[in-house]
Structure formats: C-alpha cells, structure tokens
C-alpha cells in the first residue's frame, strides 16, 4: 500500500475501456496500483485481496451488473468508496447508483481529467457528480 497514492480497482467489461482508463489514471501522480476486472462477480473477491482505496466501475455489464455489484460490495465493506462511470447520463441512473452506495458518478463522455478529479474527490470523502 503506497502511503500517499490512491489504489484503484477498475471494473469494466470492455478491455479497451479498461486499458484507456488505466492509462489515464496511471498518468496521475496521486494514483498508485491499478487492478482491473471485467465483471461484477469478481469485484468482491478482488476488493478483499487488494483493498483498493477507490473502486471505479461501469454500471452496464453482463452478469450481476453494476448496481448489484455496488450493493454486494457495500454489504461486504460499508466504507468502500465506489465511483461509477457510465454511458448513461440520465439522473435516474445517478440516483440508483448513489442509493446503492456509490460516492460519485461520472459519465463516459466527460473530459478525461474529470475521472482523475472525481477519484481524488471521492477518496477525500466528498461526493462527486459530473
């Protein structure tokens, strides 16, 4: 665990999206280790294994999907910090994600810097809604 850096668990079913976000986040000086998985079913296990500071995840995934993944993770660790990024920018998705336990919500069409800023914001205990 790196003292001043934020470790991230990245969850998206598209490898190219994970690769892009990994590149984007790793270019930030305050980001530490990045572990990525391709579906919600793996999140709780990887979370336990790696104890990331922030979980950055998509909502639309095959299998249990993003909202159920957030609920399971919150049952596992109510202190978990989840930042959702999604193609959906309708407020109903934002509300559902926040109700499920997410601390922030960023749309996939926001500027690249927004994701890093959002990670930093939720890590510091504040809510971030793009």
Tab-separated table of C-alpha atoms in Angstrom:
chain	number	residue	atom	x	y	z
A	1	UNK	CA	0.000	0.000	0.000
A	2	UNK	CA	1.516	3.252	-1.120
A	3	UNK	CA	1.208	5.926	1.559
A	4	UNK	CA	0.057	8.965	-0.379
A	5	UNK	CA	-1.242	7.310	-3.503
A	6	UNK	CA	-4.738	6.117	-4.291
A	7	UNK	CA	-5.026	2.435	-5.237
A	8	UNK	CA	-7.811	1.731	-7.717
A	9	UNK	CA	-9.897	-1.283	-8.688
A	10	UNK	CA	-11.200	-0.712	-12.213
A	11	UNK	CA	-14.293	-2.637	-13.351
A	12	UNK	CA	-15.493	-2.676	-16.958
A	13	UNK	CA	-16.437	-5.475	-19.313
A	14	UNK	CA	-14.627	-3.824	-22.254
A	15	UNK	CA	-10.869	-4.422	-22.306
A	16	UNK	CA	-10.230	-1.334	-24.428
A	17	UNK	CA	-12.098	0.886	-21.929
A	18	UNK	CA	-10.129	-0.587	-19.014
A	19	UNK	CA	-6.873	-0.039	-20.911
A	20	UNK	CA	-7.780	3.584	-21.641
A	21	UNK	CA	-8.798	4.376	-18.080
A	22	UNK	CA	-5.749	2.565	-16.722
A	23	UNK	CA	-3.516	4.711	-18.944
A	24	UNK	CA	-5.360	7.873	-17.996
A	25	UNK	CA	-5.267	7.175	-14.256
A	26	UNK	CA	-1.680	5.905	-14.147
A	27	UNK	CA	-0.542	9.202	-15.681
A	28	UNK	CA	-1.722	10.956	-12.496
A	29	UNK	CA	0.948	11.355	-9.796
A	30	UNK	CA	-1.525	10.556	-6.991
A	31	UNK	CA	-2.656	7.201	-8.403
A	32	UNK	CA	-0.946	4.069	-7.087
A	33	UNK	CA	-1.716	0.477	-8.036
A	34	UNK	CA	-4.479	-0.223	-10.524
A	35	UNK	CA	-6.087	-3.656	-10.652
A	36	UNK	CA	-8.774	-4.301	-13.236
A	37	UNK	CA	-11.500	-6.918	-13.646
A	38	UNK	CA	-14.072	-7.461	-16.372
A	39	UNK	CA	-17.244	-8.224	-14.416
A	40	UNK	CA	-19.066	-7.542	-11.187
A	41	UNK	CA	-18.835	-11.118	-9.939
A	42	UNK	CA	-15.084	-10.673	-9.451
A	43	UNK	CA	-15.263	-7.370	-7.589
A	44	UNK	CA	-15.849	-8.557	-4.010
A	45	UNK	CA	-13.040	-11.112	-4.241
A	46	UNK	CA	-10.549	-8.661	-5.762
A	47	UNK	CA	-11.599	-5.980	-3.292
A	48	UNK	CA	-10.817	-8.315	-0.403
A	49	UNK	CA	-7.490	-9.310	-1.957
A	50	UNK	CA	-6.236	-5.844	-2.916
A	51	UNK	CA	-8.080	-3.477	-0.566
A	52	UNK	CA	-8.176	-0.622	-3.103
A	53	UNK	CA	-8.953	2.908	-1.918
A	54	UNK	CA	-11.450	3.519	-4.715
A	55	UNK	CA	-13.461	1.208	-6.954
A	56	UNK	CA	-14.104	2.793	-10.354
A	57	UNK	CA	-16.792	0.886	-12.186
A	58	UNK	CA	-19.200	0.784	-15.076
A	59	UNK	CA	-22.902	0.155	-14.484
A	60	UNK	CA	-23.693	-1.724	-17.698
A	61	UNK	CA	-22.012	-5.110	-17.524
A	62	UNK	CA	-23.126	-8.655	-18.212
A	63	UNK	CA	-23.804	-10.873	-15.215
A	64	UNK	CA	-24.905	-9.191	-11.994
A	65	UNK	CA	-24.331	-5.695	-13.391
A	66	UNK	CA	-23.098	-2.543	-11.702
A	67	UNK	CA	-25.875	-1.726	-9.222
A	68	UNK	CA	-25.936	-5.223	-7.718
A	69	UNK	CA	-22.133	-5.200	-7.586
A	70	UNK	CA	-22.222	-1.932	-5.607
A	71	UNK	CA	-24.821	-3.371	-3.199
A	72	UNK	CA	-22.764	-6.515	-2.596
A	73	UNK	CA	-19.607	-4.506	-2.076
A	74	UNK	CA	-21.343	-2.197	0.423
A	75	UNK	CA	-22.569	-5.243	2.366
A	76	UNK	CA	-19.004	-6.550	2.382
A	77	UNK	CA	-17.482	-3.195	3.397
A	78	UNK	CA	-19.805	-0.279	4.179
A	79	UNK	CA	-16.755	2.019	3.996
A	80	UNK	CA	-15.975	1.083	0.386
A	81	UNK	CA	-15.570	4.082	-1.913
A	82	UNK	CA	-17.217	3.500	-5.286
A	83	UNK	CA	-17.081	5.868	-8.239
A	84	UNK	CA	-19.390	4.974	-11.110
A	85	UNK	CA	-18.650	5.918	-14.677
A	86	UNK	CA	-21.335	5.151	-17.167
A	87	UNK	CA	-22.584	5.931	-20.631
A	88	UNK	CA	-25.939	6.774	-19.008
A	89	UNK	CA	-26.285	10.420	-18.058
A	90	UNK	CA	-29.966	10.316	-17.041
A	91	UNK	CA	-30.499	11.314	-13.427
A	92	UNK	CA	-32.360	8.084	-12.628
A	93	UNK	CA	-29.102	6.144	-13.109
A	94	UNK	CA	-27.222	8.587	-10.922
A	95	UNK	CA	-29.865	8.289	-8.180
A	96	UNK	CA	-29.864	4.479	-8.311
A	97	UNK	CA	-26.073	4.336	-8.125
A	98	UNK	CA	-25.962	6.733	-5.156
A	99	UNK	CA	-28.766	4.824	-3.408
A	100	UNK	CA	-26.835	1.590	-3.936
A	101	UNK	CA	-23.863	3.208	-2.178
A	102	UNK	CA	-21.733	4.926	-4.824
A	103	UNK	CA	-19.963	8.119	-3.722
A	104	UNK	CA	-19.625	9.575	-7.191
A	105	UNK	CA	-20.872	9.383	-10.746
A	106	UNK	CA	-19.093	10.391	-13.922
A	107	UNK	CA	-20.368	9.946	-17.466
A	108	UNK	CA	-18.125	8.298	-20.036
A	109	UNK	CA	-18.372	11.337	-22.285
A	110	UNK	CA	-16.835	13.711	-19.736
A	111	UNK	CA	-13.365	15.084	-20.258
A	112	UNK	CA	-10.550	12.706	-19.368
A	113	UNK	CA	-9.330	14.889	-16.485
A	114	UNK	CA	-12.751	14.618	-14.853
A	115	UNK	CA	-12.210	10.951	-13.966
A	116	UNK	CA	-8.962	11.647	-12.116
A	117	UNK	CA	-10.512	14.633	-10.351
A	118	UNK	CA	-13.528	12.530	-9.366
A	119	UNK	CA	-11.311	9.739	-7.974
A	120	UNK	CA	-9.460	12.272	-5.855
A	121	UNK	CA	-12.701	13.914	-4.668
A	122	UNK	CA	-14.468	10.720	-3.536
A	123	UNK	CA	-11.247	9.496	-1.928
A	124	UNK	CA	-11.326	12.627	0.229
A	125	UNK	CA	-14.806	11.794	1.439
A	126	UNK	CA	-16.741	14.149	-0.799
A	127	UNK	CA	-19.415	13.285	-3.322
A	128	UNK	CA	-18.677	13.885	-6.996
A	129	UNK	CA	-21.445	14.047	-9.564
A	130	UNK	CA	-20.493	15.135	-13.034
